[in-house]
Amino acid sequence: MIVGSFLNVVILRLPARLMHAWRTQSREMLELAPSTDDAAPPGIVREPSHCPHCKHPLGAIENIPLLSWLALRGRCRHCHAPISIQYPLVELLTGVCSAIVVWKFGLGWQAGAGLVLTWTLITLAGIDMRTQLLPDQMTLPLLWLGLAQALVPLFVDTHASIVGAVVGYLSLWSVYWLFKLATGKEGMGYGDFKLLAALGAWMGPFALLPIVLLSSLIGAIVGGAFLALRGHDRATPIPFGPFIAAAGWAWFVFGTELSLVYLSLFSLR
């Protein structure tokens, strides 16, 4: 949960820092004067946590994962503004998923690599839900780590890892262009291609179809419920990255068990 607390910082601050850097680079390319109103957002590591409303720095007692949010009843102790439920949810999700990974793989290199994958997927899902962005600064290192683990190998061999990365990218890339040619609209972003390629590098090509099917199923259920509750129409864009991340993690940890369940259902039919 302490790691989850840090992941919250990354989810909130990384997109803001990236957007600030993009604006600064754009002004430089256009040979415009630097903007005096566009101050750099807080750093990810050095700047201490603070209330986003009153900017009051949080003390140690206010930074205890999950417990502080419950003790404060979801409100800032100084300005009484509501604290987003994202904070305890990410902390709790990180703690539970991390415990499951260690239980599944035991103490060792597999569990360590699995934790890195888990924490990165949670962060990417959180960023995509808030901003509809999957930053290259996270998807590409995840891809390279997936290829690097295959050298040991921890989960799949080098051949399966490379093929998984290529097939993962090209599969969604093909769907993207077919949809765009048919409708003239963009159905997903390039970050989704890179995320699926990274999952392919970690788990090999045979995991990709189940991940795509699971993510589509989860997306249809959760996305449909979200649109219905918010009163939005079907044209409202919904980020697909969180569903890919959820399906990828589920298959990474429970792929064998899910395969057996599917085969047993198929045999019953």
PDB file of C-alpha atoms in Angstrom:
ATOM      1  CA  MET A   1       0.000   0.000   0.000  1.00  0.00           C
ATOM      2  CA  ILE A   2       2.983   2.315   0.523  1.00  0.00           C
ATOM      3  CA  VAL A   3       3.927   1.654  -3.114  1.00  0.00           C
ATOM      4  CA  GLY A   4       0.305   2.376  -4.043  1.00  0.00           C
ATOM      5  CA  SER A   5       0.592   5.752  -2.336  1.00  0.00           C
ATOM      6  CA  PHE A   6       3.567   6.547  -4.582  1.00  0.00           C
ATOM      7  CA  LEU A   7       1.678   5.283  -7.646  1.00  0.00           C
ATOM      8  CA  ASN A   8      -1.013   7.858  -6.865  1.00  0.00           C
ATOM      9  CA  VAL A   9       1.645  10.562  -7.074  1.00  0.00           C
ATOM     10  CA  VAL A  10       2.790   9.268 -10.472  1.00  0.00           C
ATOM     11  CA  ILE A  11      -0.792   9.014 -11.766  1.00  0.00           C
ATOM     12  CA  LEU A  12      -1.509  12.622 -10.806  1.00  0.00           C
ATOM     13  CA  ARG A  13       1.791  14.340 -11.535  1.00  0.00           C
ATOM     14  CA  LEU A  14       3.330  12.563 -14.531  1.00  0.00           C
ATOM     15  CA  PRO A  15       0.674  13.639 -17.098  1.00  0.00           C
ATOM     16  CA  ALA A  16       0.849  17.241 -15.873  1.00  0.00           C
ATOM     17  CA  ARG A  17       4.644  17.261 -16.193  1.00  0.00           C
ATOM     18  CA  LEU A  18       4.484  15.694 -19.654  1.00  0.00           C
ATOM     19  CA  MET A  19       1.939  18.261 -20.860  1.00  0.00           C
ATOM     20  CA  HIS A  20       4.067  21.089 -19.464  1.00  0.00           C
ATOM     21  CA  ALA A  21       7.122  19.695 -21.269  1.00  0.00           C
ATOM     22  CA  TRP A  22       5.149  19.379 -24.531  1.00  0.00           C
ATOM     23  CA  ARG A  23       3.947  22.997 -24.299  1.00  0.00           C
ATOM     24  CA  THR A  24       7.484  24.191 -23.574  1.00  0.00           C
ATOM     25  CA  GLN A  25       8.922  22.229 -26.515  1.00  0.00           C
ATOM     26  CA  SER A  26       6.180  23.509 -28.816  1.00  0.00           C
ATOM     27  CA  ARG A  27       6.936  27.123 -27.917  1.00  0.00           C
ATOM     28  CA  GLU A  28      10.629  26.498 -28.555  1.00  0.00           C
ATOM     29  CA  MET A  29       9.930  24.937 -31.967  1.00  0.00           C
ATOM     30  CA  LEU A  30       7.664  27.842 -32.916  1.00  0.00           C
ATOM     31  CA  GLU A  31      10.304  30.284 -31.619  1.00  0.00           C
ATOM     32  CA  LEU A  32       7.860  31.824 -29.171  1.00  0.00           C
ATOM     33  CA  ALA A  33       8.868  33.476 -25.922  1.00  0.00           C
ATOM     34  CA  PRO A  34       8.612  31.282 -22.810  1.00  0.00           C
ATOM     35  CA  SER A  35       5.269  31.594 -21.052  1.00  0.00           C
ATOM     36  CA  THR A  36       5.435  33.286 -17.661  1.00  0.00           C
ATOM     37  CA  ASP A  37       2.067  31.822 -16.633  1.00  0.00           C
ATOM     38  CA  ASP A  38       2.973  28.168 -17.282  1.00  0.00           C
ATOM     39  CA  ALA A  39       4.815  27.152 -14.126  1.00  0.00           C
ATOM     40  CA  ALA A  40       6.298  23.673 -13.946  1.00  0.00           C
ATOM     41  CA  PRO A  41       4.079  21.216 -12.032  1.00  0.00           C
ATOM     42  CA  PRO A  42       5.417  19.566  -8.856  1.00  0.00           C
ATOM     43  CA  GLY A  43       8.069  16.899  -9.314  1.00  0.00           C
ATOM     44  CA  ILE A  44       7.272  13.256  -8.771  1.00  0.00           C
ATOM     45  CA  VAL A  45       9.880  12.418  -6.130  1.00  0.00           C
ATOM     46  CA  ARG A  46      11.171  15.528  -4.385  1.00  0.00           C
ATOM     47  CA  GLU A  47       8.108  17.677  -3.753  1.00  0.00           C
ATOM     48  CA  PRO A  48       6.139  16.492  -0.678  1.00  0.00           C
ATOM     49  CA  SER A  49       2.474  15.567  -0.853  1.00  0.00           C
ATOM     50  CA  HIS A  50      -0.032  18.342  -0.280  1.00  0.00           C
ATOM     51  CA  CYS A  51      -3.747  19.009  -0.445  1.00  0.00           C
ATOM     52  CA  PRO A  52      -4.670  19.829  -4.077  1.00  0.00           C
ATOM     53  CA  HIS A  53      -7.182  22.426  -2.836  1.00  0.00           C
ATOM     54  CA  CYS A  54      -5.464  24.442  -0.082  1.00  0.00           C
ATOM     55  CA  LYS A  55      -1.878  23.325  -0.947  1.00  0.00           C
ATOM     56  CA  HIS A  56      -1.157  22.576   2.719  1.00  0.00           C
ATOM     57  CA  PRO A  57       1.719  20.055   3.050  1.00  0.00           C
ATOM     58  CA  LEU A  58       0.576  16.747   4.494  1.00  0.00           C
ATOM     59  CA  GLY A  59       2.206  15.482   7.656  1.00  0.00           C
ATOM     60  CA  ALA A  60       3.314  11.911   8.250  1.00  0.00           C
ATOM     61  CA  ILE A  61       0.098  11.064  10.103  1.00  0.00           C
ATOM     62  CA  GLU A  62      -1.911  12.246   7.077  1.00  0.00           C
ATOM     63  CA  ASN A  63       0.079  10.088   4.664  1.00  0.00           C
ATOM     64  CA  ILE A  64      -0.583   6.624   6.083  1.00  0.00           C
ATOM     65  CA  PRO A  65      -1.962   4.553   3.187  1.00  0.00           C
ATOM     66  CA  LEU A  66      -5.713   3.884   3.379  1.00  0.00           C
ATOM     67  CA  LEU A  67      -5.881   4.502   7.157  1.00  0.00           C
ATOM     68  CA  SER A  68      -5.376   8.273   6.887  1.00  0.00           C
ATOM     69  CA  TRP A  69      -8.187   8.589   4.347  1.00  0.00           C
ATOM     70  CA  LEU A  70     -10.507   6.586   6.598  1.00  0.00           C
ATOM     71  CA  ALA A  71      -9.506   8.514   9.732  1.00  0.00           C
ATOM     72  CA  LEU A  72     -10.035  11.858   7.979  1.00  0.00           C
ATOM     73  CA  ARG A  73     -13.343  10.577   6.545  1.00  0.00           C
ATOM     74  CA  GLY A  74     -12.237  11.492   3.041  1.00  0.00           C
ATOM     75  CA  ARG A  75     -11.659  15.192   3.764  1.00  0.00           C
ATOM     76  CA  CYS A  76      -8.633  17.457   4.194  1.00  0.00           C
ATOM     77  CA  ARG A  77      -7.872  18.149   7.868  1.00  0.00           C
ATOM     78  CA  HIS A  78      -7.126  21.809   7.114  1.00  0.00           C
ATOM     79  CA  CYS A  79      -9.630  23.027   4.489  1.00  0.00           C
ATOM     80  CA  HIS A  80     -12.142  20.137   4.793  1.00  0.00           C
ATOM     81  CA  ALA A  81     -12.262  19.750   1.000  1.00  0.00           C
ATOM     82  CA  PRO A  82     -13.114  16.211  -0.171  1.00  0.00           C
ATOM     83  CA  ILE A  83     -10.196  13.885  -0.905  1.00  0.00           C
ATOM     84  CA  SER A  84     -10.643  11.786  -4.033  1.00  0.00           C
ATOM     85  CA  ILE A  85     -11.512   8.147  -3.412  1.00  0.00           C
ATOM     86  CA  GLN A  86      -8.833   7.343  -6.001  1.00  0.00           C
ATOM     87  CA  TYR A  87      -6.179   7.529  -3.272  1.00  0.00           C
ATOM     88  CA  PRO A  88      -7.435   4.704  -1.025  1.00  0.00           C
ATOM     89  CA  LEU A  89      -8.631   2.618  -3.978  1.00  0.00           C
ATOM     90  CA  VAL A  90      -5.212   2.645  -5.679  1.00  0.00           C
ATOM     91  CA  GLU A  91      -3.463   1.918  -2.366  1.00  0.00           C
ATOM     92  CA  LEU A  92      -5.789  -0.976  -1.575  1.00  0.00           C
ATOM     93  CA  LEU A  93      -5.661  -2.343  -5.129  1.00  0.00           C
ATOM     94  CA  THR A  94      -1.864  -2.223  -5.129  1.00  0.00           C
ATOM     95  CA  GLY A  95      -1.658  -4.005  -1.794  1.00  0.00           C
ATOM     96  CA  VAL A  96      -4.097  -6.756  -2.766  1.00  0.00           C
ATOM     97  CA  CYS A  97      -2.622  -7.352  -6.240  1.00  0.00           C
ATOM     98  CA  SER A  98       0.928  -7.373  -4.865  1.00  0.00           C
ATOM     99  CA  ALA A  99      -0.019  -9.947  -2.244  1.00  0.00           C
ATOM    100  CA  ILE A 100      -1.643 -12.135  -4.911  1.00  0.00           C
ATOM    101  CA  VAL A 101       1.490 -11.974  -7.101  1.00  0.00           C
ATOM    102  CA  VAL A 102       3.773 -13.038  -4.234  1.00  0.00           C
ATOM    103  CA  TRP A 103       1.310 -15.791  -3.238  1.00  0.00           C
ATOM    104  CA  LYS A 104       1.196 -17.031  -6.835  1.00  0.00           C
ATOM    105  CA  PHE A 105       4.919 -16.997  -7.654  1.00  0.00           C
ATOM    106  CA  GLY A 106       6.534 -17.209  -4.221  1.00  0.00           C
ATOM    107  CA  LEU A 107       9.500 -15.173  -3.057  1.00  0.00           C
ATOM    108  CA  GLY A 108      11.977 -14.893  -5.917  1.00  0.00           C
ATOM    109  CA  TRP A 109      12.775 -13.228  -9.212  1.00  0.00           C
ATOM    110  CA  GLN A 110       9.424 -14.140 -10.762  1.00  0.00           C
ATOM    111  CA  ALA A 111       7.533 -12.380  -7.990  1.00  0.00           C
ATOM    112  CA  GLY A 112       9.838  -9.348  -8.203  1.00  0.00           C
ATOM    113  CA  ALA A 113       9.282  -9.019 -11.938  1.00  0.00           C
ATOM    114  CA  GLY A 114       5.573  -9.648 -11.461  1.00  0.00           C
ATOM    115  CA  LEU A 115       5.376  -6.803  -8.949  1.00  0.00           C
ATOM    116  CA  VAL A 116       7.024  -4.401 -11.394  1.00  0.00           C
ATOM    117  CA  LEU A 117       4.514  -5.435 -14.064  1.00  0.00           C
ATOM    118  CA  THR A 118       1.610  -5.103 -11.614  1.00  0.00           C
ATOM    119  CA  TRP A 119       2.582  -1.638 -10.381  1.00  0.00           C
ATOM    120  CA  THR A 120       3.167  -0.370 -13.904  1.00  0.00           C
ATOM    121  CA  LEU A 121      -0.205  -1.655 -15.122  1.00  0.00           C
ATOM    122  CA  ILE A 122      -2.006  -0.006 -12.189  1.00  0.00           C
ATOM    123  CA  THR A 123      -0.273   3.293 -12.912  1.00  0.00           C
ATOM    124  CA  LEU A 124      -1.013   3.152 -16.644  1.00  0.00           C
ATOM    125  CA  ALA A 125      -4.660   2.298 -15.981  1.00  0.00           C
ATOM    126  CA  GLY A 126      -4.986   5.212 -13.567  1.00  0.00           C
ATOM    127  CA  ILE A 127      -3.380   7.680 -15.978  1.00  0.00           C
ATOM    128  CA  ASP A 128      -5.490   6.495 -18.909  1.00  0.00           C
ATOM    129  CA  MET A 129      -8.709   6.754 -16.897  1.00  0.00           C
ATOM    130  CA  ARG A 130      -7.922  10.348 -15.953  1.00  0.00           C
ATOM    131  CA  THR A 131      -6.349  11.673 -19.154  1.00  0.00           C
ATOM    132  CA  GLN A 132      -6.863   9.080 -21.947  1.00  0.00           C
ATOM    133  CA  LEU A 133      -3.089   8.915 -22.277  1.00  0.00           C
ATOM    134  CA  LEU A 134      -0.731   5.929 -22.099  1.00  0.00           C
ATOM    135  CA  PRO A 135       2.688   7.621 -21.864  1.00  0.00           C
ATOM    136  CA  ASP A 136       5.599   6.205 -23.859  1.00  0.00           C
ATOM    137  CA  GLN A 137       7.688   6.888 -20.751  1.00  0.00           C
ATOM    138  CA  MET A 138       5.958   3.873 -19.176  1.00  0.00           C
ATOM    139  CA  THR A 139       4.716   1.612 -21.985  1.00  0.00           C
ATOM    140  CA  LEU A 140       8.074   1.406 -23.762  1.00  0.00           C
ATOM    141  CA  PRO A 141      10.155   0.557 -20.646  1.00  0.00           C
ATOM    142  CA  LEU A 142       7.532  -2.087 -19.827  1.00  0.00           C
ATOM    143  CA  LEU A 143       8.012  -3.513 -23.327  1.00  0.00           C
ATOM    144  CA  TRP A 144      11.802  -3.575 -22.993  1.00  0.00           C
ATOM    145  CA  LEU A 145      11.590  -5.178 -19.543  1.00  0.00           C
ATOM    146  CA  GLY A 146       9.335  -7.853 -21.006  1.00  0.00           C
ATOM    147  CA  LEU A 147      11.915  -8.598 -23.682  1.00  0.00           C
ATOM    148  CA  ALA A 148      14.741  -8.524 -21.130  1.00  0.00           C
ATOM    149  CA  GLN A 149      13.064 -11.030 -18.768  1.00  0.00           C
ATOM    150  CA  ALA A 150      12.921 -13.473 -21.676  1.00  0.00           C
ATOM    151  CA  LEU A 151      16.721 -13.666 -21.635  1.00  0.00           C
ATOM    152  CA  VAL A 152      16.616 -15.501 -18.291  1.00  0.00           C
ATOM    153  CA  PRO A 153      13.782 -16.575 -18.988  1.00  0.00           C
ATOM    154  CA  LEU A 154      11.347 -15.839 -16.166  1.00  0.00           C
ATOM    155  CA  PHE A 155       8.024 -16.409 -17.925  1.00  0.00           C
ATOM    156  CA  VAL A 156       8.534 -17.056 -21.659  1.00  0.00           C
ATOM    157  CA  ASP A 157      11.593 -17.610 -23.833  1.00  0.00           C
ATOM    158  CA  THR A 158      13.123 -15.038 -26.174  1.00  0.00           C
ATOM    159  CA  HIS A 159      11.371 -16.307 -29.307  1.00  0.00           C
ATOM    160  CA  ALA A 160       7.920 -16.193 -27.690  1.00  0.00           C
ATOM    161  CA  SER A 161       8.629 -12.770 -26.185  1.00  0.00           C
ATOM    162  CA  ILE A 162       9.669 -11.187 -29.500  1.00  0.00           C
ATOM    163  CA  VAL A 163       6.792 -12.751 -31.417  1.00  0.00           C
ATOM    164  CA  GLY A 164       4.374 -11.696 -28.671  1.00  0.00           C
ATOM    165  CA  ALA A 165       5.563  -8.079 -28.834  1.00  0.00           C
ATOM    166  CA  VAL A 166       5.284  -7.947 -32.639  1.00  0.00           C
ATOM    167  CA  VAL A 167       1.888  -9.648 -32.817  1.00  0.00           C
ATOM    168  CA  GLY A 168       0.560  -7.601 -29.905  1.00  0.00           C
ATOM    169  CA  TYR A 169       1.416  -4.323 -31.606  1.00  0.00           C
ATOM    170  CA  LEU A 170       0.338  -5.273 -35.104  1.00  0.00           C
ATOM    171  CA  SER A 171      -2.981  -6.789 -34.037  1.00  0.00           C
ATOM    172  CA  LEU A 172      -4.390  -3.577 -32.542  1.00  0.00           C
ATOM    173  CA  TRP A 173      -2.598  -1.479 -35.159  1.00  0.00           C
ATOM    174  CA  SER A 174      -4.491  -3.410 -37.844  1.00  0.00           C
ATOM    175  CA  VAL A 175      -7.818  -2.999 -36.026  1.00  0.00           C
ATOM    176  CA  TYR A 176      -7.126   0.726 -35.668  1.00  0.00           C
ATOM    177  CA  TRP A 177      -6.558   1.241 -39.390  1.00  0.00           C
ATOM    178  CA  LEU A 178      -9.433  -0.987 -40.491  1.00  0.00           C
ATOM    179  CA  PHE A 179     -11.783   0.950 -38.217  1.00  0.00           C
ATOM    180  CA  LYS A 180     -10.409   4.297 -39.393  1.00  0.00           C
ATOM    181  CA  LEU A 181     -10.720   3.367 -43.072  1.00  0.00           C
ATOM    182  CA  ALA A 182     -14.273   2.119 -42.525  1.00  0.00           C
ATOM    183  CA  THR A 183     -15.558   4.984 -40.355  1.00  0.00           C
ATOM    184  CA  GLY A 184     -13.072   7.825 -40.732  1.00  0.00           C
ATOM    185  CA  LYS A 185     -12.682   7.885 -36.931  1.00  0.00           C
ATOM    186  CA  GLU A 186      -9.935   6.793 -34.563  1.00  0.00           C
ATOM    187  CA  GLY A 187     -11.182   3.926 -32.413  1.00  0.00           C
ATOM    188  CA  MET A 188      -8.161   3.786 -30.085  1.00  0.00           C
ATOM    189  CA  GLY A 189      -4.799   5.393 -29.465  1.00  0.00           C
ATOM    190  CA  TYR A 190      -1.290   4.237 -30.269  1.00  0.00           C
ATOM    191  CA  GLY A 191      -0.643   3.720 -26.562  1.00  0.00           C
ATOM    192  CA  ASP A 192      -3.007   0.741 -26.647  1.00  0.00           C
ATOM    193  CA  PHE A 193      -0.831  -0.899 -29.328  1.00  0.00           C
ATOM    194  CA  LYS A 194       2.292  -0.438 -27.217  1.00  0.00           C
ATOM    195  CA  LEU A 195       0.625  -1.710 -24.048  1.00  0.00           C
ATOM    196  CA  LEU A 196      -0.557  -4.900 -25.749  1.00  0.00           C
ATOM    197  CA  ALA A 197       2.904  -5.314 -27.305  1.00  0.00           C
ATOM    198  CA  ALA A 198       4.408  -5.057 -23.810  1.00  0.00           C
ATOM    199  CA  LEU A 199       2.024  -7.709 -22.490  1.00  0.00           C
ATOM    200  CA  GLY A 200       2.927  -9.902 -25.447  1.00  0.00           C
ATOM    201  CA  ALA A 201       6.600  -9.522 -24.580  1.00  0.00           C
ATOM    202  CA  TRP A 202       5.913 -10.614 -20.987  1.00  0.00           C
ATOM    203  CA  MET A 203       3.560 -13.510 -21.744  1.00  0.00           C
ATOM    204  CA  GLY A 204       4.093 -14.559 -25.362  1.00  0.00           C
ATOM    205  CA  PRO A 205       1.755 -14.580 -28.374  1.00  0.00           C
ATOM    206  CA  PHE A 206      -0.682 -17.216 -27.087  1.00  0.00           C
ATOM    207  CA  ALA A 207      -1.775 -14.898 -24.266  1.00  0.00           C
ATOM    208  CA  LEU A 208      -2.824 -12.106 -26.631  1.00  0.00           C
ATOM    209  CA  LEU A 209      -6.144 -13.472 -27.880  1.00  0.00           C
ATOM    210  CA  PRO A 210      -7.441 -14.220 -24.362  1.00  0.00           C
ATOM    211  CA  ILE A 211      -6.295 -10.767 -23.210  1.00  0.00           C
ATOM    212  CA  VAL A 212      -8.075  -9.036 -26.100  1.00  0.00           C
ATOM    213  CA  LEU A 213     -11.255 -11.064 -25.531  1.00  0.00           C
ATOM    214  CA  LEU A 214     -11.193 -10.451 -21.770  1.00  0.00           C
ATOM    215  CA  SER A 215     -10.508  -6.732 -22.187  1.00  0.00           C
ATOM    216  CA  SER A 216     -13.343  -6.428 -24.706  1.00  0.00           C
ATOM    217  CA  LEU A 217     -15.715  -8.246 -22.362  1.00  0.00           C
ATOM    218  CA  ILE A 218     -14.705  -6.135 -19.362  1.00  0.00           C
ATOM    219  CA  GLY A 219     -14.874  -2.980 -21.461  1.00  0.00           C
ATOM    220  CA  ALA A 220     -18.348  -3.792 -22.748  1.00  0.00           C
ATOM    221  CA  ILE A 221     -19.699  -4.443 -19.251  1.00  0.00           C
ATOM    222  CA  VAL A 222     -17.931  -1.694 -17.318  1.00  0.00           C
ATOM    223  CA  GLY A 223     -17.977   0.853 -20.136  1.00  0.00           C
ATOM    224  CA  GLY A 224     -21.651   0.243 -20.856  1.00  0.00           C
ATOM    225  CA  ALA A 225     -22.531   0.612 -17.179  1.00  0.00           C
ATOM    226  CA  PHE A 226     -20.464   3.813 -16.943  1.00  0.00           C
ATOM    227  CA  LEU A 227     -22.212   5.386 -19.932  1.00  0.00           C
ATOM    228  CA  ALA A 228     -25.617   4.380 -18.605  1.00  0.00           C
ATOM    229  CA  LEU A 229     -24.956   5.782 -15.126  1.00  0.00           C
ATOM    230  CA  ARG A 230     -23.552   9.047 -16.497  1.00  0.00           C
ATOM    231  CA  GLY A 231     -26.297   9.385 -19.112  1.00  0.00           C
ATOM    232  CA  HIS A 232     -23.788   9.575 -21.993  1.00  0.00           C
ATOM    233  CA  ASP A 233     -24.412   8.260 -25.491  1.00  0.00           C
ATOM    234  CA  ARG A 234     -22.391   5.501 -27.169  1.00  0.00           C
ATOM    235  CA  ALA A 235     -20.242   8.057 -29.030  1.00  0.00           C
ATOM    236  CA  THR A 236     -18.589   9.140 -25.768  1.00  0.00           C
ATOM    237  CA  PRO A 237     -14.914   8.040 -25.837  1.00  0.00           C
ATOM    238  CA  ILE A 238     -13.858   5.568 -23.143  1.00  0.00           C
ATOM    239  CA  PRO A 239     -10.194   4.704 -22.525  1.00  0.00           C
ATOM    240  CA  PHE A 240      -9.423   1.102 -23.461  1.00  0.00           C
ATOM    241  CA  GLY A 241      -6.063   0.933 -21.668  1.00  0.00           C
ATOM    242  CA  PRO A 242      -7.477   0.123 -18.208  1.00  0.00           C
ATOM    243  CA  PHE A 243      -9.361  -2.865 -19.629  1.00  0.00           C
ATOM    244  CA  ILE A 244      -6.243  -4.151 -21.419  1.00  0.00           C
ATOM    245  CA  ALA A 245      -4.253  -3.710 -18.194  1.00  0.00           C
ATOM    246  CA  ALA A 246      -6.877  -5.518 -16.086  1.00  0.00           C
ATOM    247  CA  ALA A 247      -7.207  -8.395 -18.551  1.00  0.00           C
ATOM    248  CA  GLY A 248      -3.436  -8.647 -18.963  1.00  0.00           C
ATOM    249  CA  TRP A 249      -2.846  -8.817 -15.220  1.00  0.00           C
ATOM    250  CA  ALA A 250      -5.621 -11.380 -14.759  1.00  0.00           C
ATOM    251  CA  TRP A 251      -4.139 -13.608 -17.470  1.00  0.00           C
ATOM    252  CA  PHE A 252      -0.609 -13.124 -16.138  1.00  0.00           C
ATOM    253  CA  VAL A 253      -1.614 -14.400 -12.698  1.00  0.00           C
ATOM    254  CA  PHE A 254      -4.538 -16.727 -13.412  1.00  0.00           C
ATOM    255  CA  GLY A 255      -4.067 -17.659 -17.071  1.00  0.00           C
ATOM    256  CA  THR A 256      -3.791 -21.394 -16.414  1.00  0.00           C
ATOM    257  CA  GLU A 257      -6.851 -21.439 -14.169  1.00  0.00           C
ATOM    258  CA  LEU A 258      -8.901 -19.348 -16.612  1.00  0.00           C
ATOM    259  CA  SER A 259      -7.934 -21.711 -19.453  1.00  0.00           C
ATOM    260  CA  LEU A 260      -9.120 -24.712 -17.445  1.00  0.00           C
ATOM    261  CA  VAL A 261     -12.427 -22.996 -16.651  1.00  0.00           C
ATOM    262  CA  TYR A 262     -12.960 -22.180 -20.321  1.00  0.00           C
ATOM    263  CA  LEU A 263     -12.114 -25.740 -21.425  1.00  0.00           C
ATOM    264  CA  SER A 264     -14.448 -27.209 -18.825  1.00  0.00           C
ATOM    265  CA  LEU A 265     -17.302 -24.976 -20.002  1.00  0.00           C
ATOM    266  CA  PHE A 266     -16.544 -25.860 -23.617  1.00  0.00           C
ATOM    267  CA  SER A 267     -16.539 -29.590 -22.843  1.00  0.00           C
ATOM    268  CA  LEU A 268     -19.912 -29.274 -21.092  1.00  0.00           C
ATOM    269  CA  ARG A 269     -21.391 -27.809 -24.247  1.00  0.00           C
TER     270      ARG A 269
END
